[in-house]
Short mmCIF file of C-alpha atoms in Angstrom, two decimals:
data_model
loop_
_atom_site.label_atom_id
_atom_site.label_comp_id
_atom_site.label_asym_id
_atom_site.label_seq_id
_atom_site.Cartn_x
_atom_site.Cartn_y
_atom_site.Cartn_z
CA MET A 409 77.65 103.07 105.26
CA ASN A 410 78.34 101.43 102.10
CA PRO A 411 77.20 98.24 102.58
CA ASP A 412 79.79 96.68 100.48
CA TRP A 413 82.79 98.08 102.52
CA LEU A 414 81.23 96.59 105.77
CA SER A 415 81.25 93.00 104.51
CA TRP A 416 83.93 93.24 103.06
CA VAL A 417 85.54 94.29 106.26
CA ALA A 418 83.39 91.75 108.37
CA GLU A 419 84.37 88.76 106.08
CA THR A 420 88.08 89.84 106.71
CA LEU A 421 88.44 89.76 109.92
CA ASN A 422 85.73 86.63 110.50
CA ASP A 423 83.91 88.92 112.18
CA PRO A 424 80.34 89.38 111.54
CA ASP A 425 79.24 91.34 115.06
CA ILE A 426 81.19 94.50 114.11
CA GLN A 427 79.37 97.67 116.01
CA HIS A 428 79.82 101.28 116.75
CA ILE A 429 81.11 102.51 113.38
CA SER A 430 81.86 105.71 112.19
CA GLU A 431 83.08 106.63 109.59
CA ILE A 432 86.34 109.55 110.73
CA GLN A 433 86.57 111.14 106.85
CA PRO A 434 86.20 109.85 102.91
CA LEU A 435 90.05 109.21 100.92
CA TRP A 436 90.45 111.89 98.06
CA SER A 437 88.45 111.74 95.50
CA GLY A 438 85.79 109.45 96.36
CA TYR A 439 88.39 106.90 96.28
CA GLY A 440 86.95 104.98 99.56
CA THR A 441 86.84 105.88 103.17
CA CYS A 442 88.17 105.15 106.79
CA VAL A 443 86.18 104.18 109.38
CA ARG A 444 86.48 103.08 112.95
CA PHE A 445 84.37 100.50 114.69
CA TYR A 446 84.34 98.22 117.28
CA SER A 447 85.97 94.60 116.75
CA PRO A 448 83.98 91.69 119.42
CA VAL A 449 86.53 89.28 117.90
CA ASN A 450 89.55 91.55 118.67
CA ARG A 451 88.11 92.71 121.40
CA ARG A 452 89.36 96.02 120.41
CA PRO A 453 88.69 99.26 118.40
CA LEU A 454 90.01 99.18 114.84
CA VAL A 455 90.41 101.15 112.32
CA ALA A 456 89.98 100.42 108.54
CA LYS A 457 90.61 102.23 105.09
CA VAL A 458 88.53 100.97 102.13
CA VAL A 459 89.23 101.81 98.82
CA MET A 460 86.61 101.35 96.33
CA PRO A 461 87.40 103.86 94.09
CA ALA A 462 84.33 105.42 92.13
CA THR A 463 83.29 104.91 88.77
CA THR A 464 83.93 108.34 87.74
CA ALA A 465 86.78 110.63 89.87
CA ALA A 466 85.36 113.86 91.28
CA HIS A 467 88.97 115.12 91.55
CA PRO A 468 88.49 118.61 93.60
CA LYS A 469 90.84 120.80 91.55
CA GLY A 470 89.13 118.78 88.29
CA TRP A 471 93.21 116.25 87.69
CA GLN A 472 91.42 113.17 87.31
CA SER A 473 92.75 110.94 83.85
CA ALA A 474 93.44 107.43 83.61
CA HIS A 475 97.66 108.27 84.49
CA SER A 476 96.46 109.92 88.46
CA HIS A 477 94.27 107.37 88.33
CA GLN A 478 96.47 104.96 88.10
CA ARG A 479 99.17 107.18 90.17
CA LYS A 480 96.31 106.72 93.11
CA LEU A 481 96.05 102.31 92.61
CA HIS A 482 100.30 102.46 92.82
CA SER A 483 100.06 104.62 96.38
CA PHE A 484 97.60 102.04 98.29
CA ALA A 485 99.22 98.70 96.65
CA VAL A 486 102.50 100.87 98.62
CA GLU A 487 101.29 101.83 101.89
CA THR A 488 100.48 98.10 101.62
CA ALA A 489 104.16 97.18 101.35
CA PHE A 490 104.85 100.29 104.08
CA TYR A 491 102.30 98.63 106.34
CA THR A 492 103.69 95.12 105.87
CA ASP A 493 107.66 95.35 104.86
CA ILE A 494 108.67 98.21 106.73
CA GLN A 495 106.36 99.62 109.88
CA PRO A 496 106.98 96.40 112.12
CA SER A 497 110.27 97.24 112.10
CA LEU A 498 109.96 100.82 112.97
CA PRO A 499 111.62 102.49 116.29
CA ALA A 500 109.19 102.68 119.29
CA ALA A 501 110.15 106.86 118.77
CA CYS A 502 108.22 105.89 115.55
CA ALA A 503 105.07 105.56 116.08
CA THR A 504 102.32 104.22 113.56
CA PRO A 505 99.41 102.37 113.91
CA PRO A 506 100.13 98.08 113.55
CA LEU A 507 98.45 96.56 110.53
CA VAL A 508 95.36 93.49 111.95
CA ALA A 509 94.90 92.88 108.37
CA HIS A 510 94.63 93.45 104.77
CA GLU A 511 93.82 92.37 101.76
CA ARG A 512 93.59 93.39 97.90
CA ARG A 513 90.78 92.21 95.30
CA GLY A 514 91.83 94.20 91.93
CA GLU A 515 91.36 97.70 92.79
CA HIS A 516 90.56 97.44 95.63
CA PHE A 517 92.27 97.74 98.40
CA LEU A 518 91.84 96.89 102.89
CA LEU A 519 93.86 97.94 105.18
CA VAL A 520 92.45 97.36 108.72
CA MET A 521 95.01 98.56 112.02
CA GLU A 522 95.18 99.54 115.61
CA ASP A 523 92.95 102.92 116.50
CA LEU A 524 95.22 105.41 117.45
CA ALA A 525 92.81 106.83 119.92
CA ALA A 526 92.10 103.98 121.75
CA CYS A 527 96.51 103.75 122.33
CA GLY A 528 95.62 107.22 123.58
CA TYR A 529 96.86 109.38 120.07
CA THR A 530 93.26 111.37 120.62
CA SER A 531 94.41 114.79 119.32
CA VAL A 532 94.43 116.06 115.40
CA PRO A 533 94.73 119.18 115.24
CA ARG A 534 94.87 121.48 111.51
CA THR A 535 97.64 123.87 112.84
CA LEU A 536 100.65 123.60 115.28
CA SER A 537 101.99 126.26 117.36
CA VAL A 538 106.40 126.03 116.57
CA ALA A 539 106.69 124.26 119.71
CA GLN A 540 104.25 121.97 119.28
CA CYS A 541 106.06 121.34 115.75
CA HIS A 542 109.17 120.12 117.33
CA THR A 543 107.68 116.84 118.51
CA VAL A 544 107.11 116.17 114.38
CA LEU A 545 109.79 117.46 113.51
CA LYS A 546 111.52 114.52 116.55
CA TRP A 547 108.81 111.41 115.16
CA LEU A 548 110.31 112.29 111.23
CA ALA A 549 114.35 113.14 112.24
CA GLU A 550 113.75 109.37 114.23
CA PHE A 551 112.41 108.02 110.96
CA HIS A 552 114.27 109.22 108.62
CA ALA A 553 117.45 108.18 110.50
CA HIS A 554 116.08 104.80 111.00
CA GLY A 555 115.60 104.99 106.46
CA LEU A 556 118.95 106.15 106.10
CA GLY A 557 120.49 103.94 103.05
CA SER A 558 117.26 101.45 102.25
CA SER A 559 115.96 100.16 99.87
CA ALA A 560 113.09 99.20 99.68
CA ALA A 561 111.58 98.00 96.72
CA LYS A 562 107.96 97.84 96.56
CA LEU A 563 107.64 101.84 97.91
CA TRP A 564 108.47 104.35 95.22
CA LYS A 565 111.54 104.89 94.88
CA ARG A 566 110.87 108.60 95.14
CA GLY A 567 108.65 109.55 97.53
CA THR A 568 106.60 112.52 97.75
CA TYR A 569 102.66 113.26 96.11
CA TRP A 570 104.24 115.69 94.35
CA HIS A 571 107.47 114.71 92.50
CA LEU A 572 108.05 115.70 89.01
CA ALA A 573 107.72 112.14 86.98
CA THR A 574 104.80 111.62 87.72
CA ARG A 575 103.00 115.41 87.21
CA GLU A 576 103.65 116.04 84.15
CA ALA A 577 100.60 117.16 83.51
CA GLU A 578 101.32 119.78 86.44
CA TRP A 579 103.69 121.14 84.80
CA HIS A 580 102.90 121.57 81.44
CA ALA A 581 100.21 123.79 83.52
CA MET A 582 102.58 126.57 84.87
CA ALA A 583 102.63 129.26 83.59
CA GLU A 584 106.01 129.48 81.64
CA GLY A 585 109.37 131.33 83.91
CA PRO A 586 111.88 130.56 86.03
CA LEU A 587 110.70 127.99 88.26
CA LYS A 588 109.41 125.62 84.94
CA GLN A 589 112.76 126.09 83.25
CA TYR A 590 114.76 124.44 85.96
CA ALA A 591 111.44 122.03 87.46
CA ARG A 592 114.42 119.24 86.23
CA GLU A 593 117.57 120.69 87.66
CA ILE A 594 115.90 120.68 90.44
CA ALA A 595 114.25 117.09 90.74
CA ASP A 596 117.86 115.99 89.39
CA ALA A 597 119.00 118.45 92.44
CA LEU A 598 117.64 116.96 95.15
CA HIS A 599 117.74 112.91 93.38
CA GLN A 600 121.74 113.44 93.21
CA CYS A 601 122.27 114.23 97.08
CA LYS A 602 123.53 111.98 98.56
CA TRP A 603 122.90 111.07 101.79
CA GLN A 604 118.93 109.35 100.37
CA THR A 605 115.92 108.13 103.12
CA LEU A 606 112.79 106.96 103.31
CA LEU A 607 110.67 110.01 103.09
CA HIS A 608 106.80 109.60 104.98
CA GLY A 609 105.67 111.00 101.61
CA ASP A 610 102.82 113.16 102.72
CA ALA A 611 104.01 115.12 105.88
CA LYS A 612 101.47 117.47 106.34
CA VAL A 613 100.31 118.16 110.33
CA ALA A 614 96.90 116.53 109.64
CA ASN A 615 98.61 112.99 109.21
CA PHE A 616 99.78 113.50 112.73
CA CYS A 617 97.61 112.36 115.68
CA PHE A 618 98.45 113.51 119.26
CA THR A 619 98.74 112.30 122.65
CA PRO A 620 96.57 115.09 125.49
CA GLY A 621 99.89 116.79 126.19
CA MET A 622 101.10 117.60 122.33
CA ASP A 623 104.14 116.09 124.10
CA ASP A 624 103.98 112.76 122.02
CA CYS A 625 102.68 112.03 117.81
CA ALA A 626 101.81 108.68 115.45
CA ALA A 627 101.75 109.17 112.09
CA ILE A 628 99.46 107.77 109.51
CA ASP A 629 98.88 107.48 105.45
CA PHE A 630 102.03 106.18 104.02
CA GLN A 631 100.86 106.10 100.18
CA TYR A 632 103.76 108.70 98.98
CA CYS A 633 106.37 106.78 100.97
CA GLY A 634 109.89 105.95 99.30
CA GLY A 635 113.24 107.41 98.34
CA GLY A 636 114.09 111.37 99.05
CA VAL A 637 116.53 114.19 101.53
CA GLY A 638 114.70 114.65 104.81
CA THR A 639 114.45 118.24 104.52
CA GLN A 640 111.89 117.24 101.76
CA ASP A 641 109.39 115.89 104.67
CA VAL A 642 110.71 118.62 107.12
CA ALA A 643 109.74 121.71 104.53
CA TYR A 644 106.07 119.67 103.57
CA PHE A 645 105.40 119.49 107.23
CA LEU A 646 106.13 123.37 108.00
CA GLY A 647 104.45 124.56 105.51
CA SER A 648 101.27 122.68 106.17
CA ALA A 649 101.55 123.07 110.15
CA LEU A 650 102.69 126.92 110.79
CA SER A 651 101.52 130.17 109.41
CA GLU A 652 102.96 132.35 106.98
CA ALA A 653 104.66 134.72 110.23
CA ASP A 654 106.02 131.92 112.04
CA LEU A 655 107.30 130.83 109.18
CA LEU A 656 109.76 133.25 107.95
CA GLU A 657 109.96 133.59 111.44
CA HIS A 658 111.02 130.19 112.96
CA THR A 659 112.05 128.08 109.96
CA ASP A 660 115.37 128.52 111.00
CA ALA A 661 114.73 127.47 114.80
CA CYS A 662 112.73 124.29 113.51
CA LEU A 663 115.67 123.29 111.02
CA GLU A 664 117.97 123.05 114.17
CA VAL A 665 115.40 121.42 116.54
CA TYR A 666 115.00 118.70 113.30
CA PHE A 667 118.92 118.45 112.84
CA THR A 668 119.36 118.64 116.80
CA HIS A 669 116.99 115.10 116.78
CA LEU A 670 118.18 113.58 113.82
CA ASP A 671 121.83 113.88 115.31
CA ALA A 672 120.79 112.03 118.29
CA ALA A 673 119.47 109.44 115.93
CA MET A 674 121.81 108.77 113.74
CA THR A 675 124.97 109.04 116.03
CA PRO A 676 125.19 105.23 116.48
CA LYS A 677 124.86 104.74 112.78
CA ILE A 678 127.31 106.83 110.98
CA PRO A 679 130.17 108.41 112.54
CA ALA A 680 130.23 112.12 113.28
CA ALA A 681 132.14 113.36 109.84
CA GLU A 682 129.71 111.94 107.93
CA ARG A 683 127.40 112.56 109.72
CA GLN A 684 127.49 116.86 109.64
CA ALA A 685 128.22 116.02 104.98
CA LEU A 686 124.72 114.72 105.76
CA TYR A 687 123.38 117.78 107.62
CA ASP A 688 125.14 119.75 105.55
CA GLU A 689 123.04 118.22 102.36
CA TRP A 690 120.02 118.04 103.60
CA GLN A 691 120.44 122.13 104.96
CA GLN A 692 120.96 123.17 101.80
CA ALA A 693 118.58 120.89 100.09
CA TYR A 694 115.75 122.56 102.03
CA SER A 695 115.41 125.71 99.58
CA MET A 696 115.25 123.11 96.69
CA ALA A 697 112.60 120.73 98.69
CA CYS A 698 110.69 124.32 98.74
CA ALA A 699 111.45 124.93 95.22
CA ASP A 700 110.41 121.71 94.52
CA PHE A 701 106.64 121.72 95.69
CA TYR A 702 106.38 125.17 94.51
CA ARG A 703 106.73 123.72 91.41
CA PHE A 704 103.91 121.19 91.95
CA LEU A 705 101.25 124.02 93.31
CA ALA A 706 101.99 126.32 90.45
CA GLY A 707 100.93 124.19 87.94
CA TRP A 708 98.88 122.52 90.25
CA SER A 709 96.52 125.29 92.12
CA PRO A 710 98.63 128.27 91.67
CA GLN A 711 96.22 130.44 93.82
CA HIS A 712 96.38 128.12 96.25
CA LYS A 713 96.93 128.88 99.90
CA LYS A 714 100.26 127.41 100.78
CA ILE A 715 102.31 129.71 97.83
CA ASN A 716 103.12 131.99 100.61
CA ARG A 717 106.61 135.10 100.90
CA ASP A 718 108.18 131.65 102.79
CA LEU A 719 107.65 129.77 99.77
CA LYS A 720 109.16 132.33 97.61
CA ARG A 721 111.76 133.28 99.43
CA HIS A 722 112.81 129.65 99.45
CA THR A 723 112.27 128.99 95.80
CA HIS A 724 114.15 131.81 94.66
CA GLN A 725 116.93 130.88 97.09
CA ALA A 726 117.56 127.67 95.18
CA LEU A 727 116.93 129.49 91.83
CA ARG A 728 119.41 131.94 92.52
CA TYR A 729 121.84 128.69 93.25
CA LEU A 730 120.92 127.15 89.94
CA THR A 731 121.55 130.19 87.66
CA THR A 732 124.72 130.57 89.68
CA GLN A 733 125.32 126.78 88.70
CA SER A 734 124.12 126.81 85.55
CA HIS A 735 126.58 130.16 84.28
CA SER A 736 129.58 128.69 86.10
#
C-alpha cells in the first residue's frame, strides 16, 4: 500500500487510525487505486478512490498520450462533480454510494464513499444471465428517467468514454470502410436525437454491485457521466453482460424490459404521446449506439471479444439506414 495514499485518506478524514485496509482493484493505466478500510472516526467501513497518476502511463493497449492523459484527468473531475452535484438528488431506485469526503490536489483526486458491500451489495459478478440483466435494466431506466433534460455543466457534454470527439486517434487507426466513413454521421445521429438524458457512460456489468439474491443493484464509476440517449448505456451494458448467443436471442426482450421500466419511471414526468415518441426514438437509436461503440473498438482493439455477430448485426442496420438516408 502506497503510504502517500494512506496518509492522504487519513488526513482528509481526520482519522489517523484507519484499519483493515485492503485494495479492491488498481485504477486503469496505473492512475491509482480503490481501497476498502474501516474508519474508527466514522464508525463504519468506507471505500476510497485515490487518483495519483504515475509519471509514465502504462496503458494496456498502448494508447497513452498527452491527450488521453488530459481526458482521464477530466474524467475524475467529472466523477467528483457527479457525486457532489447529482448523486444527492437521485431516487432510491438508483442506488449509488454516498460521498463522505473529497479533495483535489493538482492532478491528484480523492473520493471517499460509503462501502456498498457493507450496505448489502456484496455480489460482484462479471457476467449475468438474461433474467439477472433485468435488475440493471431497471436501474438504468430509473437513472435515465431522472436525468431526462438535465444540463449538468460540470459533466461531459456527451457521455460515454468512447465518443468520437475524444477518440480521433482511434478513428484514424481504423481500417478503411463504411464504419469509418460514416463515423461522424453515426455520432451526429445520436447527438441530434430530441430526447437527451444523463448517461452513466461506462455501464458495464463490472460497475454494478448486487444484493445476494441479484434482485437489487447499485452503480459505481461515474467518470464518463454526461449527455446522451438512454439506449447507449443499454447497448454497452448488454454487450458486457451477455454471451453472443444470448445477445442474438434475447436483446429485443431485454429492450422491452428496459422500456417497460422506463415507462413506469417516465409516467409522472411527460404525457403518454411524448413518452411514445421518446421510446420510438431511443429504440431506433439502439443500433446506432452499437455502431458507435463498434467504431471505437475497431480502432482501439480490432480483435476485441466484444466484436461479435450481434454487434455487427446492429451496426449493419445502422449503416444501411445511413446509406439509405444519404441517397434519398
